[in-house]
PDB file of N, CA and C in Angstrom:
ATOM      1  N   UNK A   1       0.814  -1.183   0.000  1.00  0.00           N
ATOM      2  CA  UNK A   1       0.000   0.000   0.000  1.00  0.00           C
ATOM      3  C   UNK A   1       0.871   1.267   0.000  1.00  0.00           C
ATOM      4  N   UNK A   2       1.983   1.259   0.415  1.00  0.00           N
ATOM      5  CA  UNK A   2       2.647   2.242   0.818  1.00  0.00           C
ATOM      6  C   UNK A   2       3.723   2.729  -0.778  1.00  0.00           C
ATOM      7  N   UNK A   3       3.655   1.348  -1.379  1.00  0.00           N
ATOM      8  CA  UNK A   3       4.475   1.466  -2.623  1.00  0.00           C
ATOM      9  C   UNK A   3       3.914   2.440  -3.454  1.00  0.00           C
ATOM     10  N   UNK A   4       2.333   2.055  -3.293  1.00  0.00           N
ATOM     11  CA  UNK A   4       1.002   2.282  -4.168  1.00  0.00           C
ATOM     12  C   UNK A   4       0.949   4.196  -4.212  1.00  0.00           C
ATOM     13  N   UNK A   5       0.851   4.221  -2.651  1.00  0.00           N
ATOM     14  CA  UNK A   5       0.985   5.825  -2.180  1.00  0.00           C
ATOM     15  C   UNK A   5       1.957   7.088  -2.687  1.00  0.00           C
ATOM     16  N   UNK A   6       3.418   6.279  -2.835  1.00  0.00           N
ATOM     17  CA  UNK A   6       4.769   6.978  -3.001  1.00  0.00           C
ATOM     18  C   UNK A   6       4.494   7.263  -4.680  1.00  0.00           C
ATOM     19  N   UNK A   7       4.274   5.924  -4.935  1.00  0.00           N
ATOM     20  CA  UNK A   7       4.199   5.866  -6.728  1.00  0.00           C
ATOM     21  C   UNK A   7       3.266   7.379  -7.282  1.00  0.00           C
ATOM     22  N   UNK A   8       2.002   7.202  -7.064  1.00  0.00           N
ATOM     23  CA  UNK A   8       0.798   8.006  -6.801  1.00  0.00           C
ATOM     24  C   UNK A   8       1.753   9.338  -6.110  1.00  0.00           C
ATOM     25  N   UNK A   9       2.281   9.565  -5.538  1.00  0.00           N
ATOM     26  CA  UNK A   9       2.866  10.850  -4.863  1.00  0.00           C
ATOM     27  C   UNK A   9       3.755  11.802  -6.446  1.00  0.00           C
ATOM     28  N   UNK A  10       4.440  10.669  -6.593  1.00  0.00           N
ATOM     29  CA  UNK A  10       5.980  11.009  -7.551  1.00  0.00           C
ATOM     30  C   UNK A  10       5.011  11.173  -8.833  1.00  0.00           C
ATOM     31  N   UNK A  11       4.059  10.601  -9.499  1.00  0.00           N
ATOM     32  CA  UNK A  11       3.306  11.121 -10.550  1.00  0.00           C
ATOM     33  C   UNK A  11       2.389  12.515 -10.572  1.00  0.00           C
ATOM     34  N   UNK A  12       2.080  12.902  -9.258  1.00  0.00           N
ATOM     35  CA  UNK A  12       1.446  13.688  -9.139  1.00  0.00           C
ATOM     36  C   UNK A  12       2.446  14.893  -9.281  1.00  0.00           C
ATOM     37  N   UNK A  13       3.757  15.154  -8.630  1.00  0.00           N
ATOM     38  CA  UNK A  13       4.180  15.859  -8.894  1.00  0.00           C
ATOM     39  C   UNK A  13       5.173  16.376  -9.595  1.00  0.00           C
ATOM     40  N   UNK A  14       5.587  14.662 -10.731  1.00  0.00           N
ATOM     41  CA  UNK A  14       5.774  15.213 -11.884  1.00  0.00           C
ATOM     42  C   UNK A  14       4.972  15.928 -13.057  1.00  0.00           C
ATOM     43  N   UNK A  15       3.290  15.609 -12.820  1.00  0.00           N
ATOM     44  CA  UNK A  15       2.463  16.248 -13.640  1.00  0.00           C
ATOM     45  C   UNK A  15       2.321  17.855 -12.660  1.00  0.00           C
ATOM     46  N   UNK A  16       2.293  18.337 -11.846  1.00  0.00           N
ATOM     47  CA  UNK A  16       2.327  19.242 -11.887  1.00  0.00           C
ATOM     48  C   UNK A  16       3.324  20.550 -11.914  1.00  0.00           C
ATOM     49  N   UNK A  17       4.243  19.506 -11.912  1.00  0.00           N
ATOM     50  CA  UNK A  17       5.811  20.401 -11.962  1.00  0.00           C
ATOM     51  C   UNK A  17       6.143  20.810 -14.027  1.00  0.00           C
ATOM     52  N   UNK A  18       4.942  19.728 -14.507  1.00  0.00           N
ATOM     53  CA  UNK A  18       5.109  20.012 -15.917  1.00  0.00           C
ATOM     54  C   UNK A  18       4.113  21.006 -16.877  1.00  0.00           C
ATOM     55  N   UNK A  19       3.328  21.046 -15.584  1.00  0.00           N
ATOM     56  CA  UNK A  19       2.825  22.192 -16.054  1.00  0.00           C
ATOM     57  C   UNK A  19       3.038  23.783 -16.494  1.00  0.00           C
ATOM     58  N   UNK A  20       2.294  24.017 -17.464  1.00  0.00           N
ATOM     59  CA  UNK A  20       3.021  25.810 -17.777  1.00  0.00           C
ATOM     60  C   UNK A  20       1.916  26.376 -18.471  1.00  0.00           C
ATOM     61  N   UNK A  21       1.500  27.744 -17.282  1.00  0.00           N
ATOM     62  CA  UNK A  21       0.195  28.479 -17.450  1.00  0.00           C
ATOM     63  C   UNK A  21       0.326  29.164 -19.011  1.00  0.00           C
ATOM     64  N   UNK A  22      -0.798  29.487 -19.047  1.00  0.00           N
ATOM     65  CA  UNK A  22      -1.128  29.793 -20.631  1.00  0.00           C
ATOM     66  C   UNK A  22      -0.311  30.928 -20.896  1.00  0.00           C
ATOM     67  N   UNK A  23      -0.552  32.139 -19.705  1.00  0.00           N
ATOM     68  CA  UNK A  23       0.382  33.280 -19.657  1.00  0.00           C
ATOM     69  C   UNK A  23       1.917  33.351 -20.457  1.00  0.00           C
ATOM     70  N   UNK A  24       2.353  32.191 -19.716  1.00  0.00           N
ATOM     71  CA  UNK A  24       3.894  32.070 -20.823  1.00  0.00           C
ATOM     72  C   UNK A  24       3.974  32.460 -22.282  1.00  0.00           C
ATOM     73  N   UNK A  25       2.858  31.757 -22.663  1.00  0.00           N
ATOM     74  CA  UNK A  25       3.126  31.985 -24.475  1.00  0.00           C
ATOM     75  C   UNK A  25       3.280  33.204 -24.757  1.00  0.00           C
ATOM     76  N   UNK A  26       4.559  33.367 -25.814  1.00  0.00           N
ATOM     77  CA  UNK A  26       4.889  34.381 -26.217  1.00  0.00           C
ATOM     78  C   UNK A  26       3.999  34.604 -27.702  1.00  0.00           C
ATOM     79  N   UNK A  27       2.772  34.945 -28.131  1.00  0.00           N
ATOM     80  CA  UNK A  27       2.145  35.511 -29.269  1.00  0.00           C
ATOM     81  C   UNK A  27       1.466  36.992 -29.115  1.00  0.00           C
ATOM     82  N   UNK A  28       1.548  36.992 -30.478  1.00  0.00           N
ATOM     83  CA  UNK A  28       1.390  38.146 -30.686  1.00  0.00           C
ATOM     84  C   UNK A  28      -0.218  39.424 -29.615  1.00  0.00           C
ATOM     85  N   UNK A  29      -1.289  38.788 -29.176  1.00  0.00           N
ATOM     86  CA  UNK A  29      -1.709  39.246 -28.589  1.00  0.00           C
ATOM     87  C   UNK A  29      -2.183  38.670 -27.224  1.00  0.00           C
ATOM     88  N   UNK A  30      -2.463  39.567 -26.385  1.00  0.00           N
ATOM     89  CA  UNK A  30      -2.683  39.243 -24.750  1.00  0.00           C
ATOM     90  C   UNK A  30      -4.767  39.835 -24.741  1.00  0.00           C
ATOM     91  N   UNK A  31      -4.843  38.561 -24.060  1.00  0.00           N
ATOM     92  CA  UNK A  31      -6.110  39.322 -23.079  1.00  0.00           C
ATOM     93  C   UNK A  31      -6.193  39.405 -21.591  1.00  0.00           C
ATOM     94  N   UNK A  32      -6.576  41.046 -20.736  1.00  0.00           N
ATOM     95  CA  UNK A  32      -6.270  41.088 -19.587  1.00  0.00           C
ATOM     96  C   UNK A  32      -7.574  41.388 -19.151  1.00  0.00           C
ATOM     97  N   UNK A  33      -7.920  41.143 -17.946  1.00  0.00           N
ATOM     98  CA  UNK A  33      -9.421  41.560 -17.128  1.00  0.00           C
ATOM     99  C   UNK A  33      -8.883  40.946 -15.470  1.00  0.00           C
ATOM    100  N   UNK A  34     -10.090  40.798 -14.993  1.00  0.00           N
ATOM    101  CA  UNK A  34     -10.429  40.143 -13.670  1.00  0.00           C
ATOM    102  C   UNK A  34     -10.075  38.764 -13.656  1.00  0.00           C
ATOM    103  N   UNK A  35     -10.117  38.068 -15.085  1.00  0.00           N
ATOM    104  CA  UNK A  35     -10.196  36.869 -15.007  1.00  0.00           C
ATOM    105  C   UNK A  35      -8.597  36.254 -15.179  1.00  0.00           C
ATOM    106  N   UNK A  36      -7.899  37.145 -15.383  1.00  0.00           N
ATOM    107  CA  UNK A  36      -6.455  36.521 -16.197  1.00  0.00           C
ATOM    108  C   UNK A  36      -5.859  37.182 -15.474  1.00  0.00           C
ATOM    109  N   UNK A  37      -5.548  37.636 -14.161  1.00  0.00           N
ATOM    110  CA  UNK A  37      -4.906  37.977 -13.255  1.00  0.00           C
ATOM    111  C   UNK A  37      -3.951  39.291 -13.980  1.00  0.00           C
ATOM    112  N   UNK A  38      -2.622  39.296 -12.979  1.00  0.00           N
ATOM    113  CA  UNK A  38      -2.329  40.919 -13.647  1.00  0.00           C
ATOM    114  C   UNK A  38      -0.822  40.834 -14.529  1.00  0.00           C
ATOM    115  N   UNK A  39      -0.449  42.181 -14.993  1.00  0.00           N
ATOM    116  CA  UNK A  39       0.763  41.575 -15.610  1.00  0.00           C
ATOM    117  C   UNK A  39      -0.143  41.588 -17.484  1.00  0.00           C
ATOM    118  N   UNK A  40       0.930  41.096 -17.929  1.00  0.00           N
ATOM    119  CA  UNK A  40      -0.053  40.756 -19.472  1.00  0.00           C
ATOM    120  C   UNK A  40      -1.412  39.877 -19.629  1.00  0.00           C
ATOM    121  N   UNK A  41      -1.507  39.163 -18.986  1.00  0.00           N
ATOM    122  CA  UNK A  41      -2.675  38.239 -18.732  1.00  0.00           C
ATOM    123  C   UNK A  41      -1.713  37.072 -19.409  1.00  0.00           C
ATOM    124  N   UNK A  42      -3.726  36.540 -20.728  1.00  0.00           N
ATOM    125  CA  UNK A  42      -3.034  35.388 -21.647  1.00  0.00           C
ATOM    126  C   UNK A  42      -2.561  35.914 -22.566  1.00  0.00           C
ATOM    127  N   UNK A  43      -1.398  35.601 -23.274  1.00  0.00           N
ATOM    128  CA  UNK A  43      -1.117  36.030 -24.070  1.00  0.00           C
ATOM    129  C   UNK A  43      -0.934  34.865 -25.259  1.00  0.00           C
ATOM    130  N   UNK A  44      -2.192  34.179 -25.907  1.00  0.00           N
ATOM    131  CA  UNK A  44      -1.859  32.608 -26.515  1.00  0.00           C
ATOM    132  C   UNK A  44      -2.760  33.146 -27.569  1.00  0.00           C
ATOM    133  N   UNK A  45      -3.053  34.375 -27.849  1.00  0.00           N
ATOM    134  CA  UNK A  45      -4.216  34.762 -29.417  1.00  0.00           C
ATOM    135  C   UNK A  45      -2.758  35.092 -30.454  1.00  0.00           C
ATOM    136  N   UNK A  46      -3.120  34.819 -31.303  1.00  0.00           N
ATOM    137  CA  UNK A  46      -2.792  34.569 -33.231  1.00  0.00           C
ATOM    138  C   UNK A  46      -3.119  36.089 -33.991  1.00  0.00           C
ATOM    139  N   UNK A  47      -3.928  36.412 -33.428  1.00  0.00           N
ATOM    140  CA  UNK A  47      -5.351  36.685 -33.981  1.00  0.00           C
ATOM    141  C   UNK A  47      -5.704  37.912 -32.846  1.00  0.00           C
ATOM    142  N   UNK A  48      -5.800  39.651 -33.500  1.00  0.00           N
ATOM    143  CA  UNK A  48      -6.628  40.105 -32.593  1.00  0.00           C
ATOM    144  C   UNK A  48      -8.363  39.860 -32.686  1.00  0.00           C
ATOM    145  N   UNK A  49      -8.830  39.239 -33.842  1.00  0.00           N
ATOM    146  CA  UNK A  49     -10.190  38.777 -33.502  1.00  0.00           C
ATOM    147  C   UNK A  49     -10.573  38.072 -32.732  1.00  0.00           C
ATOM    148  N   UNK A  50      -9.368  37.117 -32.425  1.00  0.00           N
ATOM    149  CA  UNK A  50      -9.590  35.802 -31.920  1.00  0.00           C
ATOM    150  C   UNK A  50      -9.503  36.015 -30.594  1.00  0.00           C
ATOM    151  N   UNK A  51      -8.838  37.229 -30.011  1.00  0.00           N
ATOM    152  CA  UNK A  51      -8.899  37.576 -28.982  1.00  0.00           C
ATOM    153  C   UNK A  51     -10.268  38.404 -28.561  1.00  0.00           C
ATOM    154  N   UNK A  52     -10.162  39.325 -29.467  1.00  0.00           N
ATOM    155  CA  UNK A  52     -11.679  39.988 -29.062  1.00  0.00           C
ATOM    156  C   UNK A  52     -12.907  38.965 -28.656  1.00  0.00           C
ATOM    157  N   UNK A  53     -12.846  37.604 -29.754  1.00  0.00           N
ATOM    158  CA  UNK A  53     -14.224  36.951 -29.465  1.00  0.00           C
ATOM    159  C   UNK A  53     -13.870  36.217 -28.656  1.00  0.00           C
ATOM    160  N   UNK A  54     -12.847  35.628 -27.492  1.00  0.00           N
ATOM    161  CA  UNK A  54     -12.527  35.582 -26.580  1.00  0.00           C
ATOM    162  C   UNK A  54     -12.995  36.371 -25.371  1.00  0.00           C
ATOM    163  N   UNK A  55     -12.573  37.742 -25.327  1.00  0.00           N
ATOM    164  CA  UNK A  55     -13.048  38.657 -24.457  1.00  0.00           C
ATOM    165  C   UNK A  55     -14.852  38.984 -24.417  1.00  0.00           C
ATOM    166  N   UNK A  56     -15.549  38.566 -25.404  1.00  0.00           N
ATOM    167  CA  UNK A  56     -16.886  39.247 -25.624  1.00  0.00           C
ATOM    168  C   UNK A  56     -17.419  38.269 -24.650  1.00  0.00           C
ATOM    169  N   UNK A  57     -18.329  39.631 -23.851  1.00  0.00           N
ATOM    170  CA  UNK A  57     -19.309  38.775 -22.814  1.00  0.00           C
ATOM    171  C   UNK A  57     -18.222  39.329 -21.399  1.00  0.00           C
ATOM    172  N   UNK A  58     -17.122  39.444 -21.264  1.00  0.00           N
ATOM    173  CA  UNK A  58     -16.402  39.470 -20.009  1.00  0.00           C
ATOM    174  C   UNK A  58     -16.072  40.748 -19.816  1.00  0.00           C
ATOM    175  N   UNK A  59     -14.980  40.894 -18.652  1.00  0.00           N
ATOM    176  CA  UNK A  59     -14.804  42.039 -18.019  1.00  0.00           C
ATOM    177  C   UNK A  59     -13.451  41.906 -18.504  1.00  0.00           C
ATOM    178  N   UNK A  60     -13.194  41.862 -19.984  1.00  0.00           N
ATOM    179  CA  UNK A  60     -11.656  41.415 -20.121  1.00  0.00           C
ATOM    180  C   UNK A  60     -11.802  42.617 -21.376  1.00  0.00           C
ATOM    181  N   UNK A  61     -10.193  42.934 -21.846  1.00  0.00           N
ATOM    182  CA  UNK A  61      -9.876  43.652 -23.342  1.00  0.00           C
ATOM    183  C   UNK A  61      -8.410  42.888 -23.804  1.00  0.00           C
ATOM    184  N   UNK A  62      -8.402  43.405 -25.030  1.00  0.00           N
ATOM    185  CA  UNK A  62      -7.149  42.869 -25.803  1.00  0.00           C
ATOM    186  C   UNK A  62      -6.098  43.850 -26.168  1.00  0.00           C
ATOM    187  N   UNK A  63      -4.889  43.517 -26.313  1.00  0.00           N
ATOM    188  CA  UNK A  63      -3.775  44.371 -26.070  1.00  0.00           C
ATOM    189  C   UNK A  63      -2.825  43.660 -27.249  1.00  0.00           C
ATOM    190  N   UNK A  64      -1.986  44.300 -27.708  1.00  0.00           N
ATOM    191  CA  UNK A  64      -0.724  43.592 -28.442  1.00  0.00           C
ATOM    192  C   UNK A  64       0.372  42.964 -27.080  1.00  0.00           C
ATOM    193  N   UNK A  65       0.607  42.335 -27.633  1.00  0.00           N
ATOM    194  CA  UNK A  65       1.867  41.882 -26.492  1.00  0.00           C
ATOM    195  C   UNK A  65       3.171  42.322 -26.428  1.00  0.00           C
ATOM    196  N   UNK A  66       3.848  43.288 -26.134  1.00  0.00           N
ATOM    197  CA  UNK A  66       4.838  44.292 -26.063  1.00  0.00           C
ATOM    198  C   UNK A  66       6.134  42.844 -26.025  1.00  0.00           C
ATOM    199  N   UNK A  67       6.244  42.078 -25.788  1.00  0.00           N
ATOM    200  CA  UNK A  67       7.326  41.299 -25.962  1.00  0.00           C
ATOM    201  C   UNK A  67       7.389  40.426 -26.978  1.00  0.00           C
ATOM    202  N   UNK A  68       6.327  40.200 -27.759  1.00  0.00           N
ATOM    203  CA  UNK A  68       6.338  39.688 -28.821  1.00  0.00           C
ATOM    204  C   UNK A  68       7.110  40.236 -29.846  1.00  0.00           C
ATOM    205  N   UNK A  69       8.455  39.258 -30.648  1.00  0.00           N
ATOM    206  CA  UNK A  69       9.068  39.347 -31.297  1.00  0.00           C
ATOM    207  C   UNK A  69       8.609  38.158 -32.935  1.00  0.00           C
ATOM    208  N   UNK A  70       8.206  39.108 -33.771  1.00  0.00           N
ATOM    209  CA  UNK A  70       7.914  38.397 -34.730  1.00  0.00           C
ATOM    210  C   UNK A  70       9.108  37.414 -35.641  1.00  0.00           C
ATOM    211  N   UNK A  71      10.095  38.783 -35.633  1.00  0.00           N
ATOM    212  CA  UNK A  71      11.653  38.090 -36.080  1.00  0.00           C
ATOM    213  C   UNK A  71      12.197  37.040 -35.139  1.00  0.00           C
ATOM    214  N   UNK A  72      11.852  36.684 -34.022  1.00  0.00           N
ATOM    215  CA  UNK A  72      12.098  35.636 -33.205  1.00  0.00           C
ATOM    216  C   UNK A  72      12.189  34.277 -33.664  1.00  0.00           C
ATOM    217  N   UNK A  73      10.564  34.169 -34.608  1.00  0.00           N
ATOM    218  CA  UNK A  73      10.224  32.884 -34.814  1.00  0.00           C
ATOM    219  C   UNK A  73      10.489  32.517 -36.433  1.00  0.00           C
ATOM    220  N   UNK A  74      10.863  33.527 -36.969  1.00  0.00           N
ATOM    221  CA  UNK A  74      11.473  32.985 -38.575  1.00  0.00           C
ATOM    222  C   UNK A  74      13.066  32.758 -38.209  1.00  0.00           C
ATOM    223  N   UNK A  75      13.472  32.700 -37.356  1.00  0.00           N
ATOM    224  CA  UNK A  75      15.465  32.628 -37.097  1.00  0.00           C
ATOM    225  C   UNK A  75      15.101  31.328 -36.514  1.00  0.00           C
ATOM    226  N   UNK A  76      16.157  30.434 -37.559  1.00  0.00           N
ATOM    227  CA  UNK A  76      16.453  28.713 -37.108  1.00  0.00           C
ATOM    228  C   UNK A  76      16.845  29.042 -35.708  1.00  0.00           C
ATOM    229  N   UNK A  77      16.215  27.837 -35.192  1.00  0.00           N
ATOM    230  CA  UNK A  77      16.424  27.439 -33.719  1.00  0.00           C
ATOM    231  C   UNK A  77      18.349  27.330 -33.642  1.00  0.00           C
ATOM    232  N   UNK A  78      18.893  26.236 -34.282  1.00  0.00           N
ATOM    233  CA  UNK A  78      20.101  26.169 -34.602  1.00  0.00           C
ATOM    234  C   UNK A  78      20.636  26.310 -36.025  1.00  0.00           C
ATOM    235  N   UNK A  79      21.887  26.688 -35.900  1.00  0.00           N
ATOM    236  CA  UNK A  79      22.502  27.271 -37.083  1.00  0.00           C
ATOM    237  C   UNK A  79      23.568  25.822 -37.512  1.00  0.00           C
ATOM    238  N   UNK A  80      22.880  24.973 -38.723  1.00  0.00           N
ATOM    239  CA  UNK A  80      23.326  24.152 -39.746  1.00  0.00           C
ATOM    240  C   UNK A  80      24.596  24.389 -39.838  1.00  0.00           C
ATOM    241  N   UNK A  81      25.476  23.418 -39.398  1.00  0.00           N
ATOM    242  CA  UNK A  81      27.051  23.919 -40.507  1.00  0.00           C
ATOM    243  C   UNK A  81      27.038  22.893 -41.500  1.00  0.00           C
ATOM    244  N   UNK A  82      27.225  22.865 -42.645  1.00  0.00           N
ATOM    245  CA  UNK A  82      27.989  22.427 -43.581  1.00  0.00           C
ATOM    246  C   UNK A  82      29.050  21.460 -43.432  1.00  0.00           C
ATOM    247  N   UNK A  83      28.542  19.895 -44.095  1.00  0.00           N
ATOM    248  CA  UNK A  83      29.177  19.061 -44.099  1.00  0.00           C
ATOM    249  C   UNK A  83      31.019  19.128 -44.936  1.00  0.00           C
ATOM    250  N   UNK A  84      31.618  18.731 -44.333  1.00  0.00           N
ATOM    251  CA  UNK A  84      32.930  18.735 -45.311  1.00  0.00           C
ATOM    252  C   UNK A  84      33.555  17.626 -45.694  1.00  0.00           C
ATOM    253  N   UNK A  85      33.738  16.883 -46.971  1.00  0.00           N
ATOM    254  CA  UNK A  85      33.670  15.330 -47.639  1.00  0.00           C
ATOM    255  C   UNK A  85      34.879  15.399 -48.296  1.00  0.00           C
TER     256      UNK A  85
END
């Protein structure tokens, strides 16, 4: 029983140690209100529509995301060298 417990312990808090709030994402727009705490809020919209129809109905608005770097995401992760034969 006790194996059962520890096992059950160590899964639990590898799933929550792997977690990562929506906030992180770096895209291009944020929605902030009451509901998305403070700071940028979410910032996971594509899309300022997609944010607006997000926000409609709430106590929330949409914002560009001031850290969003568009040139970020067209630059290779790593830089290829060239094989030499």
């Amino acid at each position: 029983m006790r194996k059962a417990f520890w096992a059950m312990m160590v899964c639990y808090a590898a799933s929550a140690s792997g977690a990562m709030p929506a906030a992180a994402q770096n895209l291009p727009y944020c929605i902030k209100g009451c509901d998305f705490g403070g700071g940028l809020g979410d910032c996971s919209f594509t899309s300022y529509q997609q944010c607006l129809a997000a926000a409609s109905g709430r106590d929330a608005s949409c914002a560009a995301n001031p850290y969003f770097n568009a040139k970020a995401e067209l630059l290779p992760h790593r830089i290829m060298s060239r094989r030499r034969f």
